[in-house]
Amino acid sequence: MTNPPDFPLTRTENVVRYLLLLALFSVSFSTALTNIFVVLSYIGFVAALCTSAHLRGVQRTPPALLALALLALYIIGSSWSIAPHDDIRTALQKYSRLLVLPIAIALSWRDPTLPTRALRWFMAGAGVLALSCYLVSIGKMPQSSLGWWRVSTDARDAYAFKNHITIGILLGFAANACFLGASYCATMRTRAVAIAAGIAFAVPIVFLSQGRTGYVALLIGALTVFLLRTRITPLRTFGGVAAIALLSAGIYMASPNVKLRTDDLVTEIRTERPRTPNGVRLSFMRVGLQQFVAHPLIGLGTGAFAQAYAPTALADWPAGSDMAHARHQPHSEFVLVAVQLGLLGTLVYLAMLASLGSAALGRRGIEADSLALLLVIYVVTSMFNSLLWDTTEAHWFLLLAGCLYVGARRRRAAATY
C-alpha cells in the first residue's frame, strides 16, 4: 500500500485533528473532557467527510473495517442478548468507542504529523497524571468540592483522577515509551532527559501505588523495549532478561507496596478464597469459560456477562452484600468478548488486533516500535482487565493505535521507494 497524496487539510479536518489530540491529552486525567472531545470529533468528522473529497478518498484499512465489523456484531448481538435493556444500552455505549479507531486512522493518513503529535500529547497528559500522584503522596493535591475528580486519602496508595489499575497501565506505557524514545535520541543530553522522564513516570507505579496491573505493564513493557531495540543473540537475550529479572527483584525488595501486593497475590492463589480480588477474578474466568463452552458460536449477546454471572455472585456473597447484586464484568477483555459474541466475535476482535500489529512488523522506527509496545501492554493487561469496556483504556488504546498504525505504515511504504 502506497502513501496517498498529501493535500492540505480542510478547516474542518484541522478542527477534528485537534479534538482528537485534546482527547488524548485529557484521557489520563478527565473522563468527562475526553468524552466531550471524542463526541465533538464524531460530529466534526461527519462534517469533514461532507466537505473533503480527499478524506473520502482515504483507502479503507483492515483495522478500520474490522473495528466497524466488531461494532456491527455488538449491535446485532443485542437482538439475541439475555441481558436487561439497561445492560445492553450500557454495552452499546461503551463499544461505540470503536468508531474512534477508523477516525484516527483516516485523519492520520491525511496528516503525516499526527502520529508523532498524538504520542506527544498523550505523554503530556500522562505527565499531569504522574504529577498528581506525586502531589497526593505529599498531601498537596487539591480536592474538588464539586466531586469533579477523586483523590486518594491513603498515602500508601497515592492516586488521583483514575484508579490505581488505570494509572498503572497508562504510566507503565508512558515510562516505557520514554525508554524507547531514549534509544532513538541522537545526543546524550536528550537521551538522559528521556530516561529521566521514564523514571519519573515509573516511580508512582512502583513506590506510590498498589496496582498490580501497573507492575505487569512496567515489566512487560521493559522486556518489549529490550527485545525491540537490541540485536538478538543468545548471550544478549540471556543478559537482558537476567538484568530485568534482577531489577524486578530489587524493586520487590525496595518497594513496600510491590512486596505487599505481590505477597497478597501469592496468598490469595494458595488459599483460593472466593471473596478476595484474585478469587473473584478466577471466578469470572471460570464462569466465562463455562458460558463460552455452552454457547460457542455467537455467545449470549451484547452486555450479557453480568446476567450470566449473577447466579454465581449470589452464591459466593452474602445476600445483603453489594457484591452479590453488582453488575459484574470479568476483568478480562478476551473472556468478555467470548461470552458476548462467541467464537465469531472473538475472531473479529483478534483479527483487528492482528491487523494493527502487522504494521509494527515492518521497517523499524519510533512509530512501529511504539505501536508494538502499545499492543503488547494492551494485550497482556487485557487478559485480566476489561480494557475495551473501560472508558479511559479504550480511548487511550484506540486513539494511539490508530495514529501509530498509520505512522508505521507510512514509514514502511516510504522505505520501498
Coordinates of C-alpha atoms in Angstrom, one line a residue:
M1 CA 0.0 0.0 0.0
T2 CA 1.5 3.3 -1.0
N3 CA 1.1 6.6 0.8
P4 CA -1.9 8.6 -0.5
P5 CA -1.0 12.1 -1.9
D6 CA -0.8 14.7 0.8
F7 CA -3.1 17.7 0.3
P8 CA -3.7 20.5 2.8
L9 CA -6.2 19.7 5.5
T10 CA -9.5 21.5 5.3
R11 CA -10.5 23.7 8.1
T12 CA -13.0 21.1 9.4
E13 CA -10.3 18.3 9.3
N14 CA -7.9 20.5 11.2
V15 CA -10.5 21.1 13.9
V16 CA -11.2 17.3 14.2
R17 CA -7.5 16.7 14.4
Y18 CA -7.1 19.0 17.4
L19 CA -10.2 17.5 19.0
L20 CA -8.5 14.0 18.8
L21 CA -5.3 15.4 20.2
L22 CA -7.2 17.1 23.1
A23 CA -8.9 13.8 23.8
L24 CA -5.5 12.1 24.0
F25 CA -4.2 14.8 26.3
S26 CA -7.1 14.6 28.7
V27 CA -7.6 10.8 28.6
S28 CA -5.2 10.4 31.5
F29 CA -7.0 12.7 33.9
S30 CA -10.5 13.5 32.8
T31 CA -13.2 11.1 31.5
A32 CA -15.6 14.0 31.1
L33 CA -13.3 16.1 28.9
T34 CA -12.3 13.0 26.9
N35 CA -15.9 12.1 26.2
I36 CA -16.7 15.7 25.2
F37 CA -13.7 15.9 22.7
V38 CA -14.5 12.5 21.3
V39 CA -18.2 13.3 20.7
L40 CA -17.3 16.6 19.1
S41 CA -14.8 14.8 16.9
Y42 CA -17.5 12.4 15.7
I43 CA -19.7 15.4 14.7
G44 CA -16.7 17.1 13.1
F45 CA -15.6 14.0 11.2
V46 CA -19.1 13.6 9.6
A47 CA -18.9 17.3 8.6
A48 CA -15.3 16.8 7.3
L49 CA -16.5 13.8 5.1
C50 CA -19.1 16.1 3.5
T51 CA -16.6 18.8 2.7
S52 CA -13.3 17.0 2.0
A53 CA -13.1 14.8 -1.1
H54 CA -9.5 13.9 -0.1
L55 CA -10.8 12.5 3.3
R56 CA -13.4 10.4 1.5
G57 CA -10.7 9.1 -0.8
V58 CA -8.6 7.7 2.0
Q59 CA -8.3 4.0 1.4
R60 CA -10.2 1.8 3.8
T61 CA -7.7 -0.1 6.0
P62 CA -8.2 -3.6 7.6
P63 CA -8.1 -2.3 11.2
A64 CA -10.8 0.3 10.5
L65 CA -13.0 -2.2 8.7
L66 CA -12.6 -4.8 11.4
A67 CA -13.4 -2.2 14.1
L68 CA -16.6 -1.4 12.3
A69 CA -17.4 -5.1 11.8
L70 CA -16.9 -5.7 15.6
L71 CA -19.2 -2.8 16.4
A72 CA -21.8 -4.1 14.0
L73 CA -21.6 -7.5 15.7
Y74 CA -22.3 -5.9 19.1
I75 CA -25.3 -4.0 17.6
I76 CA -26.6 -7.2 16.0
G77 CA -25.8 -9.2 19.2
S78 CA -28.3 -7.1 21.2
S79 CA -31.0 -9.0 19.3
W80 CA -30.2 -12.3 21.0
S81 CA -28.8 -10.9 24.3
I82 CA -30.1 -12.4 27.6
A83 CA -29.1 -9.1 29.3
P84 CA -31.7 -6.5 30.5
H85 CA -32.2 -3.5 28.3
D86 CA -30.1 -1.2 30.6
D87 CA -27.1 -3.5 30.3
I88 CA -27.5 -3.7 26.5
R89 CA -27.6 0.0 26.3
T90 CA -24.6 0.4 28.5
A91 CA -22.6 -2.1 26.4
L92 CA -23.5 -0.4 23.1
Q93 CA -22.5 3.0 24.5
K94 CA -19.1 1.6 25.6
Y95 CA -18.4 -0.3 22.3
S96 CA -19.4 2.8 20.2
R97 CA -15.9 3.9 21.1
L98 CA -14.7 1.6 18.3
L99 CA -15.6 4.4 15.9
V100 CA -12.5 6.3 17.3
L101 CA -10.2 3.8 15.5
P102 CA -11.2 4.4 11.9
I103 CA -11.4 8.2 12.5
A104 CA -7.9 8.3 13.9
I105 CA -6.6 6.2 11.0
A106 CA -8.3 8.3 8.4
L107 CA -7.0 11.6 9.8
S108 CA -3.5 10.2 10.3
W109 CA -3.4 9.4 6.5
R110 CA -4.4 12.9 5.8
D111 CA -1.9 14.4 8.2
P112 CA 1.6 12.7 8.3
T113 CA 2.5 14.6 11.5
L114 CA -0.5 13.3 13.6
P115 CA 1.1 10.0 14.8
T116 CA 4.0 11.8 16.4
R117 CA 1.8 14.6 17.8
A118 CA -0.6 12.0 19.2
L119 CA 2.2 10.3 21.2
R120 CA 3.5 13.6 22.5
W121 CA 0.0 14.9 23.5
F122 CA -0.7 11.7 25.4
M123 CA 2.7 11.9 27.1
A124 CA 1.9 15.5 28.2
G125 CA -1.4 14.3 29.7
A126 CA 0.3 11.4 31.4
G127 CA 2.7 13.9 32.9
V128 CA -0.3 15.7 34.5
L129 CA -1.4 12.3 36.0
A130 CA 2.1 11.5 37.3
L131 CA 2.5 14.9 38.9
S132 CA -0.9 14.5 40.6
C133 CA 0.2 11.2 42.1
Y134 CA 3.3 12.9 43.5
L135 CA 1.2 15.7 45.0
V136 CA -1.1 13.1 46.6
S137 CA 1.8 11.4 48.2
I138 CA 2.9 14.6 49.9
G139 CA -0.6 15.7 50.7
K140 CA -0.6 18.7 48.4
M141 CA -3.1 17.6 45.8
P142 CA -6.2 19.9 45.7
Q143 CA -9.6 18.4 46.3
S144 CA -12.6 19.1 44.2
S145 CA -15.6 20.4 46.2
L146 CA -17.9 19.5 43.3
G147 CA -16.5 16.0 43.0
W148 CA -15.0 16.6 39.6
W149 CA -12.0 14.4 40.4
R150 CA -11.1 12.0 43.1
V151 CA -8.1 12.0 45.3
S152 CA -6.8 9.1 47.4
T153 CA -6.8 9.6 51.2
D154 CA -4.2 6.9 51.7
A155 CA -0.6 8.0 51.2
R156 CA 0.4 4.3 50.7
D157 CA -1.8 4.2 47.6
A158 CA -1.4 7.6 46.1
Y159 CA -3.8 8.1 43.1
A160 CA -5.8 10.9 41.6
F161 CA -8.3 11.2 38.8
K162 CA -8.2 7.5 38.0
N163 CA -8.0 4.2 40.0
H164 CA -4.6 2.6 40.5
I165 CA -5.2 0.0 37.8
T166 CA -5.7 2.6 35.1
I167 CA -2.9 4.7 36.4
G168 CA -0.5 1.7 36.3
I169 CA -1.4 0.9 32.7
L170 CA -1.1 4.5 31.4
L171 CA 2.0 5.4 33.3
G172 CA 3.5 1.9 32.5
F173 CA 3.2 2.7 28.8
A174 CA 4.4 6.2 29.2
A175 CA 7.5 5.1 31.2
N176 CA 8.5 2.5 28.6
A177 CA 7.7 4.9 25.7
C178 CA 10.3 7.3 27.2
F179 CA 12.8 4.5 27.5
L180 CA 12.1 3.5 23.9
G181 CA 12.4 7.1 22.8
A182 CA 15.8 7.4 24.6
S183 CA 17.1 4.6 22.3
Y184 CA 16.3 6.8 19.3
C185 CA 17.8 10.1 20.7
A186 CA 20.8 11.4 18.8
T187 CA 22.6 13.1 21.7
M188 CA 23.5 12.1 25.3
R189 CA 21.6 15.1 26.7
T190 CA 18.3 14.2 25.0
R191 CA 18.8 10.5 25.9
A192 CA 19.3 11.5 29.6
V193 CA 16.2 13.6 29.6
A194 CA 14.1 10.8 28.1
I195 CA 15.4 8.3 30.6
A196 CA 14.7 10.7 33.5
A197 CA 11.2 11.2 32.2
G198 CA 10.7 7.4 32.1
I199 CA 11.9 7.1 35.7
A200 CA 9.5 9.9 36.7
F201 CA 6.6 8.0 35.2
A202 CA 7.7 4.7 36.7
V203 CA 8.1 5.9 40.3
P204 CA 4.4 6.4 41.0
I205 CA 3.7 2.8 39.8
V206 CA 6.5 1.2 41.9
F207 CA 6.5 3.3 45.1
L208 CA 3.3 5.3 45.3
S209 CA 0.6 2.9 44.0
Q210 CA -0.7 -0.5 44.9
G211 CA -1.9 -1.5 41.4
R212 CA -0.5 -4.9 40.5
T213 CA -1.5 -4.3 36.8
G214 CA 0.9 -1.4 36.7
Y215 CA 3.7 -3.7 37.8
V216 CA 2.9 -6.1 35.0
A217 CA 2.7 -3.2 32.4
L218 CA 6.0 -1.8 33.5
L219 CA 7.8 -5.2 33.5
I220 CA 6.3 -6.5 30.2
G221 CA 6.9 -3.1 28.6
A222 CA 10.6 -3.1 29.7
L223 CA 11.0 -6.5 28.2
T224 CA 9.4 -5.4 25.0
V225 CA 11.6 -2.3 24.7
F226 CA 14.7 -4.6 25.2
L227 CA 13.6 -7.0 22.5
L228 CA 12.8 -4.2 20.1
R229 CA 16.0 -2.2 20.4
T230 CA 18.6 -5.0 20.9
R231 CA 20.1 -7.1 18.3
I232 CA 19.1 -10.5 19.5
T233 CA 21.8 -13.0 20.3
P234 CA 21.6 -15.8 22.8
L235 CA 24.1 -14.1 25.1
R236 CA 22.4 -10.7 24.9
T237 CA 19.0 -12.2 25.4
F238 CA 20.1 -14.0 28.5
G239 CA 21.9 -11.0 29.8
G240 CA 19.0 -8.6 29.2
V241 CA 16.3 -10.9 30.7
A242 CA 18.6 -11.6 33.7
A243 CA 19.1 -7.8 34.2
I244 CA 15.3 -7.2 34.0
A245 CA 14.7 -10.1 36.5
L246 CA 17.3 -8.7 38.9
L247 CA 15.8 -5.2 38.6
S248 CA 12.4 -6.7 39.4
A249 CA 13.7 -8.5 42.4
G250 CA 15.4 -5.2 43.6
I251 CA 12.1 -3.4 43.2
Y252 CA 10.3 -6.1 45.1
M253 CA 12.8 -5.7 48.0
A254 CA 12.9 -1.8 47.8
S255 CA 9.2 -1.1 47.5
P256 CA 6.8 -1.9 50.4
N257 CA 3.9 -1.6 48.0
V258 CA 5.2 -4.1 45.5
K259 CA 6.1 -6.5 48.2
L260 CA 2.8 -6.2 49.9
R261 CA 0.7 -6.6 46.8
T262 CA 2.8 -9.5 45.4
D263 CA 2.7 -11.3 48.7
D264 CA -1.1 -10.8 48.9
L265 CA -1.4 -12.3 45.4
V266 CA 0.5 -15.4 46.3
T267 CA -1.6 -15.8 49.5
E268 CA -4.8 -15.4 47.5
I269 CA -3.7 -18.0 45.0
R270 CA -2.7 -20.5 47.7
T271 CA -5.9 -20.1 49.8
E272 CA -8.3 -19.9 46.8
R273 CA -10.7 -17.8 48.8
P274 CA -13.6 -16.7 46.5
R275 CA -14.1 -13.3 48.2
T276 CA -10.6 -12.0 47.6
P277 CA -9.8 -9.9 44.5
N278 CA -7.9 -12.8 42.9
G279 CA -10.7 -15.2 43.9
V280 CA -13.3 -13.0 42.2
R281 CA -11.2 -12.8 39.0
L282 CA -10.7 -16.6 39.0
S283 CA -14.5 -16.9 39.4
F284 CA -15.0 -14.6 36.5
M285 CA -12.7 -16.7 34.3
R286 CA -14.3 -20.0 35.3
V287 CA -17.9 -18.8 34.6
G288 CA -16.8 -17.0 31.4
L289 CA -15.2 -20.2 30.0
Q290 CA -18.2 -22.3 31.0
Q291 CA -20.6 -19.9 29.2
F292 CA -18.3 -19.8 26.2
V293 CA -18.3 -23.6 26.0
A294 CA -22.1 -23.7 26.4
H295 CA -22.6 -21.0 23.7
P296 CA -19.5 -21.2 21.5
L297 CA -20.6 -19.7 18.1
I298 CA -22.3 -16.4 18.8
G299 CA -22.3 -16.2 22.6
L300 CA -25.1 -14.9 24.9
G301 CA -25.3 -11.5 23.2
T302 CA -24.2 -7.9 23.9
G303 CA -23.8 -7.0 27.6
A304 CA -24.7 -10.5 28.7
F305 CA -21.9 -11.3 31.1
A306 CA -23.4 -9.7 34.2
Q307 CA -26.6 -11.6 33.7
A308 CA -24.7 -14.9 33.2
Y309 CA -22.6 -14.3 36.3
A310 CA -25.4 -13.2 38.6
P311 CA -26.2 -16.7 40.0
T312 CA -22.5 -17.2 40.9
A313 CA -22.4 -13.8 42.6
L314 CA -25.5 -14.6 44.7
A315 CA -23.9 -17.9 45.7
D316 CA -20.5 -16.5 46.6
W317 CA -21.5 -13.4 48.6
P318 CA -23.9 -12.8 51.5
A319 CA -27.4 -11.8 50.5
G320 CA -27.0 -8.2 51.8
S321 CA -23.6 -7.6 50.2
D322 CA -23.3 -5.2 47.3
M323 CA -21.1 -7.7 45.5
A324 CA -24.0 -10.2 45.4
H325 CA -26.1 -7.8 43.3
A326 CA -23.5 -5.9 41.4
R327 CA -23.5 -6.0 37.6
H328 CA -20.1 -7.6 37.3
Q329 CA -17.7 -7.7 34.4
P330 CA -15.0 -10.4 34.1
H331 CA -11.8 -8.2 34.2
S332 CA -10.7 -9.9 31.0
E333 CA -11.5 -8.4 27.6
F334 CA -11.0 -11.7 25.9
V335 CA -13.4 -13.5 28.2
L336 CA -15.9 -10.6 27.9
V337 CA -15.9 -10.7 24.1
A338 CA -16.1 -14.5 24.0
V339 CA -19.1 -14.6 26.4
Q340 CA -21.0 -11.9 24.4
L341 CA -20.2 -12.8 20.8
G342 CA -18.7 -16.3 21.0
L343 CA -16.1 -17.5 18.5
L344 CA -17.3 -15.2 15.8
G345 CA -16.8 -12.0 17.8
T346 CA -13.5 -13.3 19.3
L347 CA -12.1 -14.0 15.8
V348 CA -13.1 -10.5 14.6
Y349 CA -11.6 -8.9 17.7
L350 CA -8.3 -10.9 17.4
A351 CA -8.2 -10.0 13.7
M352 CA -8.5 -6.3 14.5
L353 CA -5.6 -6.6 16.9
A354 CA -3.5 -8.6 14.4
S355 CA -4.1 -6.1 11.6
L356 CA -2.9 -3.3 13.8
G357 CA 0.1 -5.4 14.8
S358 CA 1.0 -6.1 11.2
A359 CA 2.2 -2.5 10.8
A360 CA 4.7 -3.0 13.7
L361 CA 6.3 -5.9 11.8
G362 CA 7.8 -3.8 9.0
R363 CA 10.6 -1.3 8.9
R364 CA 11.7 -0.3 12.4
G365 CA 11.0 3.2 13.5
I366 CA 9.7 5.1 16.5
E367 CA 6.1 4.7 15.3
A368 CA 6.3 1.0 14.7
D369 CA 8.1 0.3 17.9
S370 CA 5.7 2.5 19.9
L371 CA 2.8 0.6 18.3
A372 CA 4.4 -2.8 19.2
L373 CA 4.9 -1.5 22.8
L374 CA 1.3 -0.3 23.0
L375 CA -0.1 -3.6 21.6
V376 CA 1.9 -5.8 24.0
I377 CA 0.9 -3.8 27.1
Y378 CA -2.7 -3.7 25.9
V379 CA -3.0 -7.4 25.1
V380 CA -1.2 -8.6 28.2
T381 CA -3.1 -6.4 30.6
S382 CA -6.4 -7.2 28.7
M383 CA -6.0 -10.8 29.9
F384 CA -7.0 -9.7 33.4
N385 CA -8.7 -6.4 32.8
S386 CA -11.6 -5.3 30.5
L387 CA -9.8 -2.6 28.7
L388 CA -12.1 -2.1 25.7
W389 CA -15.0 -2.0 28.1
D390 CA -13.3 0.7 30.3
T391 CA -13.7 4.3 29.1
T392 CA -10.1 5.5 29.7
E393 CA -8.2 2.5 28.5
A394 CA -10.4 2.1 25.4
H395 CA -9.9 5.7 24.3
W396 CA -6.2 5.5 25.1
F397 CA -5.6 2.4 23.1
L398 CA -7.9 3.1 20.1
L399 CA -6.7 6.7 19.5
L400 CA -3.0 5.9 19.9
A401 CA -3.2 2.6 17.9
G402 CA -5.0 4.2 15.0
C403 CA -2.4 7.1 14.8
L404 CA 0.7 4.9 15.3
Y405 CA -0.6 2.3 12.8
V406 CA -0.6 4.8 10.0
G407 CA 2.8 6.2 11.1
A408 CA 4.3 2.8 10.9
R409 CA 2.6 2.1 7.5
R410 CA 3.8 5.3 6.1
R411 CA 7.4 4.6 7.1
R412 CA 7.2 1.1 5.6
A413 CA 5.8 2.4 2.4
A414 CA 8.4 5.2 2.1
A415 CA 11.1 2.6 2.5
T416 CA 10.0 0.8 -0.6
Y417 CA 11.0 3.8 -2.8

